Coordinates of C-alpha atoms and ligand atoms in Angstrom, one line a residue:
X428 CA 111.7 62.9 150.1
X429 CA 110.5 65.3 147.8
X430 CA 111.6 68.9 147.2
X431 CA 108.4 70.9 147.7
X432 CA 109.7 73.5 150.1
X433 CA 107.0 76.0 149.2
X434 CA 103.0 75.3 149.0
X435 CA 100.1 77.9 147.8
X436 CA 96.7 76.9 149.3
X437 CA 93.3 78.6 148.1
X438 CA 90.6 78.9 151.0
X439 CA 91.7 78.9 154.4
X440 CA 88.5 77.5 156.0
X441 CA 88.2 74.6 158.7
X442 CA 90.2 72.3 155.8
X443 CA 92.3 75.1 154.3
X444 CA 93.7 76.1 157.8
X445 CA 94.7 72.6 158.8
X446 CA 97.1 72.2 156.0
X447 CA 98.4 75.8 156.8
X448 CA 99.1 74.4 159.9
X449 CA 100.6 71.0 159.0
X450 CA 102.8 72.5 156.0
X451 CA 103.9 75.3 158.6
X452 CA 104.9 72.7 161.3
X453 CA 106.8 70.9 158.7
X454 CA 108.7 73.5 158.3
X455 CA 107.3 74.6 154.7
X456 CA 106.1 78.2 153.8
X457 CA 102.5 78.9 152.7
X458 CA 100.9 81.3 150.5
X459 CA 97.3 81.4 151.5
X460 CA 94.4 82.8 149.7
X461 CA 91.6 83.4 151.4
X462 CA 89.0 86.3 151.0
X463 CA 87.8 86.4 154.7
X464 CA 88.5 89.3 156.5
X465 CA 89.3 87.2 159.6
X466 CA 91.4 84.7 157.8
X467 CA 94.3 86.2 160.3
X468 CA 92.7 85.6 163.8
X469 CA 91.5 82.5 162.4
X470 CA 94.5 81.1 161.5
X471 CA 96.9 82.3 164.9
X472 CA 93.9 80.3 166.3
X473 CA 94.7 77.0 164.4
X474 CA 97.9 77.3 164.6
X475 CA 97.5 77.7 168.5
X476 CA 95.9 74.5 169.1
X477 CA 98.4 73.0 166.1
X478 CA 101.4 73.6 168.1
X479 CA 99.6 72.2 171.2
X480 CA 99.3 69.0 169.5
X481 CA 102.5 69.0 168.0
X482 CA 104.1 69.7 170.8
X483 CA 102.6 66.9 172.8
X484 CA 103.2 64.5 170.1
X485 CA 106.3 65.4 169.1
X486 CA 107.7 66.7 172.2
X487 CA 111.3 66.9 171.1
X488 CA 111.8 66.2 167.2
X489 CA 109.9 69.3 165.2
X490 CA 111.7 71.4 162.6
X491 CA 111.4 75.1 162.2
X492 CA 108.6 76.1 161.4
X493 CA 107.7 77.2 157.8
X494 CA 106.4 81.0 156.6
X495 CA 103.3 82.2 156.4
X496 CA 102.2 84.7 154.2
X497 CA 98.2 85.9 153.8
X498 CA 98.1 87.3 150.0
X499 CA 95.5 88.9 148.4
X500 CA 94.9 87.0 145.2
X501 CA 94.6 83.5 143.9
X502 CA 97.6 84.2 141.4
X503 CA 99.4 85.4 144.7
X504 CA 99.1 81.9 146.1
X505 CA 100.4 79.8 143.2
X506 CA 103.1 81.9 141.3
X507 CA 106.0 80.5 143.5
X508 CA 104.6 77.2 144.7
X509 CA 106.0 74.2 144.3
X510 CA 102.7 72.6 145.5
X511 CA 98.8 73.7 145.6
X512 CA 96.2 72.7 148.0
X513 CA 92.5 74.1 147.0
X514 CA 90.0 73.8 150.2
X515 CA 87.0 76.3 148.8
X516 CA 83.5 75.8 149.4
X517 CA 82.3 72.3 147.7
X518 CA 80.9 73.7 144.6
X519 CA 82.2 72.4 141.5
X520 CA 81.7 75.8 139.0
X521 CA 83.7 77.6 141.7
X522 CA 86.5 75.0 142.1
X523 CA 86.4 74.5 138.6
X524 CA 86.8 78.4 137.6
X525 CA 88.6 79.3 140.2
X526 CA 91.5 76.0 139.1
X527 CA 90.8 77.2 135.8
X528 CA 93.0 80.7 136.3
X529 CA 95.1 79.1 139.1
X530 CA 96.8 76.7 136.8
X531 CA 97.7 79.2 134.4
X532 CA 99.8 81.4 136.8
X533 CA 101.3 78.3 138.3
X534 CA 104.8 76.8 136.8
X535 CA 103.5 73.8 134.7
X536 CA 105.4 71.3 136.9
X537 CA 103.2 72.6 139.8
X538 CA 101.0 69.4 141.0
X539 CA 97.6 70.6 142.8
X540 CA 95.9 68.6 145.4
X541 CA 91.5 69.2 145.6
X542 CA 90.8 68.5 149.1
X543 CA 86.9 67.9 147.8
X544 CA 85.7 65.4 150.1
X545 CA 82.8 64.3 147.6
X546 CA 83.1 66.1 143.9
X547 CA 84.6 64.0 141.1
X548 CA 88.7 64.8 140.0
X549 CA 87.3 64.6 136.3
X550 CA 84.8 67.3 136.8
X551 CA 87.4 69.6 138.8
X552 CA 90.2 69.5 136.2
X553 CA 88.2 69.8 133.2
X554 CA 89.0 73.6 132.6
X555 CA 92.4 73.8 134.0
X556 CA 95.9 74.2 131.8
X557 CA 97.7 70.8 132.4
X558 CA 94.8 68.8 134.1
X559 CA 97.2 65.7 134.4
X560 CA 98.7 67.5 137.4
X561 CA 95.5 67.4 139.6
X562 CA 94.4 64.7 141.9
X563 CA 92.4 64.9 144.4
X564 CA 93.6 65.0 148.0
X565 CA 91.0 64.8 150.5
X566 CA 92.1 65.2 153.9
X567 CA 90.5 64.6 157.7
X568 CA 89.6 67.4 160.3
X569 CA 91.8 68.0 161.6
X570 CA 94.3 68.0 158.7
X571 CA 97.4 68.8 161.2
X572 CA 96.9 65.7 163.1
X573 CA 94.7 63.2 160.9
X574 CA 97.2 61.0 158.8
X575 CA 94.8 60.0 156.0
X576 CA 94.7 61.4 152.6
X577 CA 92.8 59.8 150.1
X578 CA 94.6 60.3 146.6
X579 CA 92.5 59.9 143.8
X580 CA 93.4 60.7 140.0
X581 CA 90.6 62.0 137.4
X582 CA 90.5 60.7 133.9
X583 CA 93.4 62.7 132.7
X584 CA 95.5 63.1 135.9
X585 CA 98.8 61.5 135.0
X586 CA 99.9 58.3 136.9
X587 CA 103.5 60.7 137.7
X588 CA 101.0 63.5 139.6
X589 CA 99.3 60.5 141.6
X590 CA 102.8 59.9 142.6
X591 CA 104.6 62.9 143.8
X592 CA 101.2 63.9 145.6
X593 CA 101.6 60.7 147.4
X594 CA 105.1 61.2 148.1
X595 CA 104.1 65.3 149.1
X596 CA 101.7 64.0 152.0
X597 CA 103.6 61.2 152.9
X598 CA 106.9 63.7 153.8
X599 CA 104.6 65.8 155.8
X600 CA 103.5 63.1 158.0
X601 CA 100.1 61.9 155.9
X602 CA 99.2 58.3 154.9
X603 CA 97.7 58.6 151.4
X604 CA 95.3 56.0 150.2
X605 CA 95.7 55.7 146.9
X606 CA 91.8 55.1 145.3
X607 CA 91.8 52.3 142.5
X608 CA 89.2 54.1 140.8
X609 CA 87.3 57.3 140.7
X610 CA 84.3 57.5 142.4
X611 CA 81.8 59.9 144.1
X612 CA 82.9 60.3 147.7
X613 CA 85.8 58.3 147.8
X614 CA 85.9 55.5 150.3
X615 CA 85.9 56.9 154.3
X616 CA 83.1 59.2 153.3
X617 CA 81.1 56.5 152.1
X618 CA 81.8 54.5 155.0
X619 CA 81.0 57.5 157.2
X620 CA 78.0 58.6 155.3
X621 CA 76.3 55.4 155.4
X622 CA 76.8 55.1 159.4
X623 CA 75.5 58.8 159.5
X624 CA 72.3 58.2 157.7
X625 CA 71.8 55.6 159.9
X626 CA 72.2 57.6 163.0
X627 CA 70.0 60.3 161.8
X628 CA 67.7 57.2 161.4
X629 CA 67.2 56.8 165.0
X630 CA 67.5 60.5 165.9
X631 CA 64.4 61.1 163.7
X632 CA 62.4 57.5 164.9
X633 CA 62.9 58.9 168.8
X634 CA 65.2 55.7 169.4
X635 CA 68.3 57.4 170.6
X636 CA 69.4 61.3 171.5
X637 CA 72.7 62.1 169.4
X638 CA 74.9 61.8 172.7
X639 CA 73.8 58.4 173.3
X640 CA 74.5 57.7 169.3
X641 CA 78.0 59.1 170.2
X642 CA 78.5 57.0 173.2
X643 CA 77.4 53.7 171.1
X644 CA 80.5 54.4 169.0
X645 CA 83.3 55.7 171.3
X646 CA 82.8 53.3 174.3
X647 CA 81.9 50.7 171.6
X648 CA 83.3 49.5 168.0
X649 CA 85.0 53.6 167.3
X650 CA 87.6 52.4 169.6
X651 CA 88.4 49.0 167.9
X652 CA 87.8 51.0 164.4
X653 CA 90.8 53.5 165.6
X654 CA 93.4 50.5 165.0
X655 CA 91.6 47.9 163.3
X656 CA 89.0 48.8 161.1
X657 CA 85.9 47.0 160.3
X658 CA 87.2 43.9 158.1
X659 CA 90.0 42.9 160.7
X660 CA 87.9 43.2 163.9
X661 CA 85.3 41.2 162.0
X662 CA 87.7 38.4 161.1
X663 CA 88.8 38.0 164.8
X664 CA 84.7 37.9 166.0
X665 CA 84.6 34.9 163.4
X666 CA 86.8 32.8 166.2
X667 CA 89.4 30.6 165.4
X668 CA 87.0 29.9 161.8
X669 CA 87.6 33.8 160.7
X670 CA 86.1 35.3 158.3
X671 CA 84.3 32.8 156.8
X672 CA 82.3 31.4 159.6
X673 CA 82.0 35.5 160.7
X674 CA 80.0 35.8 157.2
X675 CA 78.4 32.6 157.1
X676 CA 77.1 34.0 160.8
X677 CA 76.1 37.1 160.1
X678 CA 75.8 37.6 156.8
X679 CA 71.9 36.6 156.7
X680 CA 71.4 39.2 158.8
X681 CA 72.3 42.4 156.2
X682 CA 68.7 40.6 154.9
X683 CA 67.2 41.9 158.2
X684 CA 65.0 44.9 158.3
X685 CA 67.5 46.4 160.3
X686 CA 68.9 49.4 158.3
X687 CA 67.6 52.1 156.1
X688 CA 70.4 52.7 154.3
X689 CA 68.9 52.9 151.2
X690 CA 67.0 55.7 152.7
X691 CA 67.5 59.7 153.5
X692 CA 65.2 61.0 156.1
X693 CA 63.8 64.0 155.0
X694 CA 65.7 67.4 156.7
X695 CA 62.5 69.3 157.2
X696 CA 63.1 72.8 160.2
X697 CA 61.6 70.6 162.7
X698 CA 63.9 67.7 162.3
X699 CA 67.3 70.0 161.8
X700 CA 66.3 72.2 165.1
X701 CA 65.6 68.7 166.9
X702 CA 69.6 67.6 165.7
X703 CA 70.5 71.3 166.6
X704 CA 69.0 71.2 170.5
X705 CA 70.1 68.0 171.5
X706 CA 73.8 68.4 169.9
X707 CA 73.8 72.2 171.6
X708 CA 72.9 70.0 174.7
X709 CA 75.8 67.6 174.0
X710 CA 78.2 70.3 173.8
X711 CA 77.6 71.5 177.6
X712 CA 78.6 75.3 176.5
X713 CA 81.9 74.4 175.0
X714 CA 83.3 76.3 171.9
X715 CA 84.1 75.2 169.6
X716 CA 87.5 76.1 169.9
X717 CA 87.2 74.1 173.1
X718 CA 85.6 71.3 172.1
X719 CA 88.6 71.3 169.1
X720 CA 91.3 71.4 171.8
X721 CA 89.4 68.2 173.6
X722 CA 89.2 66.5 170.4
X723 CA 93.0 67.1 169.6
X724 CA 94.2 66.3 173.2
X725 CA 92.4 62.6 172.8
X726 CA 93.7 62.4 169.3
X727 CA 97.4 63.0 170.7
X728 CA 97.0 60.5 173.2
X729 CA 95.4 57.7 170.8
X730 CA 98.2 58.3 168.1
X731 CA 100.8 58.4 171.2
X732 CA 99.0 55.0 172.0
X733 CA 99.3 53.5 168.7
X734 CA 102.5 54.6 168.1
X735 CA 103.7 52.6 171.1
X736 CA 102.6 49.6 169.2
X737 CA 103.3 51.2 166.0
X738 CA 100.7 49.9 164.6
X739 CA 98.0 51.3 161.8
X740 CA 97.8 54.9 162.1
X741 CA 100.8 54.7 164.8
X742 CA 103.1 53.5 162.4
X743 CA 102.6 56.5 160.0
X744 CA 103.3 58.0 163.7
X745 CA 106.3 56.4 164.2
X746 CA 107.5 57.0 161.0
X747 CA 106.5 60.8 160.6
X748 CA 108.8 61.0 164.3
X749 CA 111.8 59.2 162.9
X750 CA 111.7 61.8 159.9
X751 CA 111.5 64.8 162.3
X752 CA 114.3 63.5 164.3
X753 CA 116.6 64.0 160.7
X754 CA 114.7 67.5 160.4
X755 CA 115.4 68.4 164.1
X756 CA 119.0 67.2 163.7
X757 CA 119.4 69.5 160.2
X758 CA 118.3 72.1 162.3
X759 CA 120.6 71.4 165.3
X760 CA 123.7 70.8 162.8
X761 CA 122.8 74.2 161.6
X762 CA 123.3 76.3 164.7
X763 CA 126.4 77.8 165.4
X764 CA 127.1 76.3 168.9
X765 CA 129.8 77.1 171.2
X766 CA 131.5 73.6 172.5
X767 CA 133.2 75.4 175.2
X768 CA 130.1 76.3 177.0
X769 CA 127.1 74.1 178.5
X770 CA 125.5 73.3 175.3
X771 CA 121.3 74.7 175.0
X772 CA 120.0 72.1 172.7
X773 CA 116.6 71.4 173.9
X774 CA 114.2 73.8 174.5
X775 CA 110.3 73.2 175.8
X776 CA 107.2 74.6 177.6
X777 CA 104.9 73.2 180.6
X778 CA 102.5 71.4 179.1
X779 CA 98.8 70.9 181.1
X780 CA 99.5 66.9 181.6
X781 CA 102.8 67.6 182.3
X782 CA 100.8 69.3 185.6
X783 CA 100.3 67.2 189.3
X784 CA 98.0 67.4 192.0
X785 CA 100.2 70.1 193.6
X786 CA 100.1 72.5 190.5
X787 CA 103.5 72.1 189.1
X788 CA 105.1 69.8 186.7
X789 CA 105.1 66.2 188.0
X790 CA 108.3 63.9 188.7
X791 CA 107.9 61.8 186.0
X792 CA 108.3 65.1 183.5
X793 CA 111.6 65.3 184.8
X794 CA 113.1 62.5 183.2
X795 CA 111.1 62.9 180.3
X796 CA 112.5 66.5 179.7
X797 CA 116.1 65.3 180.2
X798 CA 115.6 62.1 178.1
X799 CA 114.8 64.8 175.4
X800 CA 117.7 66.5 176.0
X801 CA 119.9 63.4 175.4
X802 CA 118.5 63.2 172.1
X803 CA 119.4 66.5 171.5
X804 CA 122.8 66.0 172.4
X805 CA 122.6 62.3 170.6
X806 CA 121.5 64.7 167.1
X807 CA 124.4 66.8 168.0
X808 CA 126.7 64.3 168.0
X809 CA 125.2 63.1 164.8
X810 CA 123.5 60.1 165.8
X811 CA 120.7 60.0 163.2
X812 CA 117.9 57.5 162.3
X813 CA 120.0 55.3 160.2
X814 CA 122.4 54.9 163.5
X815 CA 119.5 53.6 165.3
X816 CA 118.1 51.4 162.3
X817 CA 121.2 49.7 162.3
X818 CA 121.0 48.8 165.9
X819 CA 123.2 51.0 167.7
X820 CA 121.6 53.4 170.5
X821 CA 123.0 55.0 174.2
X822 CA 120.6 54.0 176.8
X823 CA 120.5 55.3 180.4
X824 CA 121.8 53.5 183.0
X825 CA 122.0 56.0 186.2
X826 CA 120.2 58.7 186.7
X827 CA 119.9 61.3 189.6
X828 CA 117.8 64.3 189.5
X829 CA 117.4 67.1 191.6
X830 CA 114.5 69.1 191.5
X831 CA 115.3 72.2 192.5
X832 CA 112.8 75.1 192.1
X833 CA 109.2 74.6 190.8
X834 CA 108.0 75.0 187.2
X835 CA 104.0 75.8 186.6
X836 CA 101.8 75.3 183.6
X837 CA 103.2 76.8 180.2
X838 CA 106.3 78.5 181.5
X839 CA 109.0 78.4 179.1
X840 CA 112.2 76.0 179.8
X841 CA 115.3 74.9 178.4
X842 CA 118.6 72.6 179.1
X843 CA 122.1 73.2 179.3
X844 CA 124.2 70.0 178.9
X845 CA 127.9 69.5 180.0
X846 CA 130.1 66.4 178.8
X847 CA 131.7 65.5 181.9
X848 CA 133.5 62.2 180.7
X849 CA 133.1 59.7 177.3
X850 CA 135.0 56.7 177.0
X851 CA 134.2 54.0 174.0
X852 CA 131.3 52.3 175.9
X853 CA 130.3 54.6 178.6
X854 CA 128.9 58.7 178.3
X855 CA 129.1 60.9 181.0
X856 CA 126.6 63.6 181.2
X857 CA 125.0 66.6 183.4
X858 CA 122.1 68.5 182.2
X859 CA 120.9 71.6 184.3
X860 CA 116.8 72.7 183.4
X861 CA 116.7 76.5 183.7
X862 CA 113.4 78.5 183.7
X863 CA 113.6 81.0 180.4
X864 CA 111.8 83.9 181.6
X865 CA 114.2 84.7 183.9
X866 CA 117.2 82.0 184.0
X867 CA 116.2 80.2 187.5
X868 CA 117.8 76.6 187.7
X869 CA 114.7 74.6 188.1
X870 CA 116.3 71.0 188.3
X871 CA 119.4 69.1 186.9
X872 CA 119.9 65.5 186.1
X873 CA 123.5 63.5 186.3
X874 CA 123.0 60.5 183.6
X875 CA 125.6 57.9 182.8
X876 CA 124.7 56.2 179.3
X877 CA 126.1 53.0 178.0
X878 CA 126.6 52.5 174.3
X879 CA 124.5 49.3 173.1
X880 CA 124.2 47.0 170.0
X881 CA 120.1 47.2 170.3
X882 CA 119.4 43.7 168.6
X883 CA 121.8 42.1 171.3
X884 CA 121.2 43.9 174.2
X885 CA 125.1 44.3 175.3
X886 CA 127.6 47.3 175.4
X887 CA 129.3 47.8 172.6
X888 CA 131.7 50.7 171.1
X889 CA 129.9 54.2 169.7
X890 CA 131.0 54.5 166.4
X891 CA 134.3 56.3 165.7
X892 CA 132.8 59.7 164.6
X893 CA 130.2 59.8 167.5
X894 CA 133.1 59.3 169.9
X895 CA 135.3 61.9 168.2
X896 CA 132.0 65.2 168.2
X897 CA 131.6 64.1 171.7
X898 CA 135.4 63.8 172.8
X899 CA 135.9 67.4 171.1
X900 CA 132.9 68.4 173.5
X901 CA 134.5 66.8 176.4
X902 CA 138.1 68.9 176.0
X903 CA 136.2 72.2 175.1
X904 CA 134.4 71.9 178.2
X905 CA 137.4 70.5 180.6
X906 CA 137.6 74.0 181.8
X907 CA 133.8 74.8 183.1
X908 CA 133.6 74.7 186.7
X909 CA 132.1 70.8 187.8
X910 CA 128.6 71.4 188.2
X911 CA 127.2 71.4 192.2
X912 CA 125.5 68.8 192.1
X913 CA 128.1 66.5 189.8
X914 CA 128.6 63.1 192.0
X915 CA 126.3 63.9 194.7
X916 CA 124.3 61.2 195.6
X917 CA 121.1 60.8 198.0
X918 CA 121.7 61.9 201.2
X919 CA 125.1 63.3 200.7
X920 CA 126.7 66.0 202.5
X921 CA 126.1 69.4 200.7
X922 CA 129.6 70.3 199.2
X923 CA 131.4 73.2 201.5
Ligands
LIG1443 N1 85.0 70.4 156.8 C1 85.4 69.2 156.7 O1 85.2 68.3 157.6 C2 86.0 68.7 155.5 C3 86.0 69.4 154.3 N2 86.6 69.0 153.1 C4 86.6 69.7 151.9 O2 87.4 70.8 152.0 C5 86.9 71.9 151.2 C6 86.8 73.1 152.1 O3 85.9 72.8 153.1 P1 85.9 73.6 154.5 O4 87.2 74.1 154.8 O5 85.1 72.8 155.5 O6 85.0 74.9 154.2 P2 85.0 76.3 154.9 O7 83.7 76.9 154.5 O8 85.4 76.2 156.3 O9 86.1 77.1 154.1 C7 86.1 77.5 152.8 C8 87.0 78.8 152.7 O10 87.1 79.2 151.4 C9 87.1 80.6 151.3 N3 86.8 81.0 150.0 C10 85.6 81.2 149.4 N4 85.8 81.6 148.1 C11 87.1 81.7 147.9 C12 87.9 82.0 146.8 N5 87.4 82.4 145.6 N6 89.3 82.0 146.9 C13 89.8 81.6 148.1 N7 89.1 81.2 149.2 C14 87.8 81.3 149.1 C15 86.1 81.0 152.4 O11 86.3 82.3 152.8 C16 86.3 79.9 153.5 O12 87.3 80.4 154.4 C17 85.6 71.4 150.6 O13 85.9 71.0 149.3 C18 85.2 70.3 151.5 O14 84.4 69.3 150.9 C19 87.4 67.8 153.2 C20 87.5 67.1 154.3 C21 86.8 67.5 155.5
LIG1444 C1 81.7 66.0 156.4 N1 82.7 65.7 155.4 C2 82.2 64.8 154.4 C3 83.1 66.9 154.8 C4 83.8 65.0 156.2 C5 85.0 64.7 155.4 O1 85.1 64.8 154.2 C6 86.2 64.1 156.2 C7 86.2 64.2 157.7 O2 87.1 64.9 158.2 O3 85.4 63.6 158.3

């Protein structure tokens, strides 16, 4: 953990933005410098699609979000923060002169992050006070949902500034890869640069249009890259031999004329109007706005995907979910709520895959709205991460919902739960969904839950202070009238 709860970032462009938007949803508040005159619209629109994503992702486990203030000065930015994040235009004299006053405004335990995706840490820092406490921190597009960081020091960033900026990322969600040694464009932009060249390669020779360059990666190796990279997937294509019969294979053939990597093809009008048309033609009309919310609803799904497996990227995933659930149960412990009432823990919206073929939320939603719920009552009741870590967990046994009214596409919804009955083992529960615009009871779920030691898959006791939050709930509540549909089954009579 670390205890940056306040970050100053300078430029609030495509780059700058993103971090707004991942500091804010990790509940941090921001500073943000930006000349633009649109900087606000702008950034309501990032943070739009921001909480889309997180939202998806993260349907159930996000903290409060952070504080934004726009101020109107570099020296505005970095007086309070714990933490800077520069994203200007990559040009050294302006990063440089612009760190240059920044540093001296800032506390001198202040660490600063570049997000330069190219220029060198050692140029950036030469004119700032304290140039041990920058490193560069170059981020992915979108910074919200990307996980990497590459963390790279400069000759006189300190090994202690490589560290907490690590540890910074890392709490809000972000793999950092720490660079063994400075060098022009780090290592994914070298990787991507080279494939780019490359591709402009064809474009310019006639040999393919930039949509069928696209497709060759993402029906092709950008899916396998997604999870296992390029030395891993190349290991497995060597057979049960590996890597060394892959090399011994097709090694020889980096000696074919079959790149041009050494090579730049020149960007004369004709040849940039000839990318332009053809990616204008790609983008069928879409905004970019649009085409950002496509790109961030497949993102979702892959990082869902992978963190199913938790694997690579998905077990940052995994990881970033398990600290939200603490954050998310901080925030719950924090609320004053009444025990004697139907508890409203979990709170949500429609979202557009949550949507069927008839136009309302689907079955299957249901579930996965009262499953959050649970956990909302589980974080309550203080079951935290370490609970679970140590193998103990409730899991649903019996559940019967009743969908009641309908719900449609981003209406607001939230949960009332009632404790009917806990014993050591067993947890009896009834949730209602209401509709929040204007209170509607949309469905309601009766769940019983049994206590379990995970790693041996049998029933075993909750532990003694989970028992005693929940029995407390359980004897506030003995007084609430039995909800309806408490005990019904299929097909049962309707109570008189
Ligand atoms: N766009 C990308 O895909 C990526 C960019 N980067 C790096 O992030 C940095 C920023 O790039 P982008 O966000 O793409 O550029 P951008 O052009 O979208 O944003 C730059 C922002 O800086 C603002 N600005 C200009 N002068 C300023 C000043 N004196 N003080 C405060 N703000 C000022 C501009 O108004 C603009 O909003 C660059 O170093 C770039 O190499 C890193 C990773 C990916
Ligand atoms: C184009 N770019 C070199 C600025 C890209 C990056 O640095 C990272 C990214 O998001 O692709």
């Amino acid at each position: 953990m670390t205890d940056i709860r306040k970050v100053g970032l300078i430029g609030g462009g495509v780059i700058g933005a993103g971090w707004a938007a991942r500091c804010l949803l990790n509940g941090l508040d921001v500073a943000l410098y930006d000349p633009d005159p649109e900087i606000g619209r702008k950034m309501d629109e990032v943070m739009a699609n921001a909480r889309r994503s997180y939202r998806r992702l993260f349907p159930d486990a996000h903290a409060p979000e952070g504080r934004l203030s726009l101020v109107a000065s570099v020296a505005d930015a970095v007086r309070d923060a714990d933490f800077v994040q520069e994203s200007l235009p990559e040009r050294i004299e302006l990063k440089r002169t612009v760190l240059a006053e920044a540093s001296r405004v800032a506390r001198p335990d202040t660490i600063f992050g570049s997000s330069t995706s190219g220029l060198l840490p050692t140029d950036i820092q030469a004119d700032m006070a304290g140039p041990e406490r920058l490193v560069v921190g170059h981020p992915f597009n979108p910074v919200y949902l990307m996980p990497l960081v590459e963390v790279c020091g400069g000759a006189r960033t300190s090994q202690e500034t490589k560290e907490r900026a690590a540890d910074f990322y890392r709490s809000i969600g972000m793999h950092p890869l720490m660079l063994r040694k400075e060098i022009d464009g780090f290592v994914a932009d070298r990787l991507m640069e080279a494939l780019w060249r490359e591709a402009l390669w064809l474009v310019r020779d006639g040999i393919a249009t930039t949509e069928e360059i696209d497709d060759a990666v993402r029906y092709g190796p950008g899916l396998r890259w997604a999870f296992m990279g390029t030395f891993l997937i190349y290991r497995i294509a060597g057979g049960e031999a590996g890597m060394r019969h892959f090399m011994a294979q097709f090694g020889p053939a980096l000696q074919w004329p079959w790149t041009k990597l050494t090579d730049v093809p020149e960007l004369t009008d004709a040849f940039v109007d000839q990318i332009a048309a053809q990616s204008d033609d790609q983008a069928g009309g879409k905004s970019i706005r649009e085409l950002e919310q496509l790109r961030d609803d497949c993102l979702v799904s892959v990082l869902s995907a992978l963190r199913a497996q938790g694997y690579a990227a998905g077990r940052t995933t995994k990881r970033y979910e398990e600290l939200q659930w603490d954050r998310a149960q901080a925030a719950t412990l924090a609320r004053i709520v009444d025990p004697a009432k139907p508890l409203r823990l979990h709170e949500c919206r429609v979202e557009v895959d949550w949507i069927d073929y008839n136009g309302h939320m689907t079955e299957s939603r249901y579930l996965y709205v009262f499953g959050n719920a649970s956990d909302a009552l589980f974080r309550h009741v203080g079951i935290d991460t370490e609970y679970h870590q140590a193998g103990k967990s409730y899991f649903t046994v019996e559940s019967h919902i009743m969908n009641i009214a309908e719900a449609s596409l981003n209406e607001s919804l939230y949960v009332t739960t009632q404790v009917l009955a806990v014993d050591p083992k067993r947890l009896h529960i009834f949730h209602s969904l209401y509709r929040a615009d204007d209170d509607v009871l949309v469905a309601t779920a009766e769940q019983m839950l049994i206590h379990v030691n995970t790693n041996e898959s049998h029933a075993v006791p909750a532990d003694e202070a989970v028992l005693d939050k929940l029995g407390v709930i359980v004897e506030a509540q003995k007084n609430l009238p039995r909800p309806a549909g408490a005990g019904r089954h299929v097909g049962a009579p309707r109570r008189p």
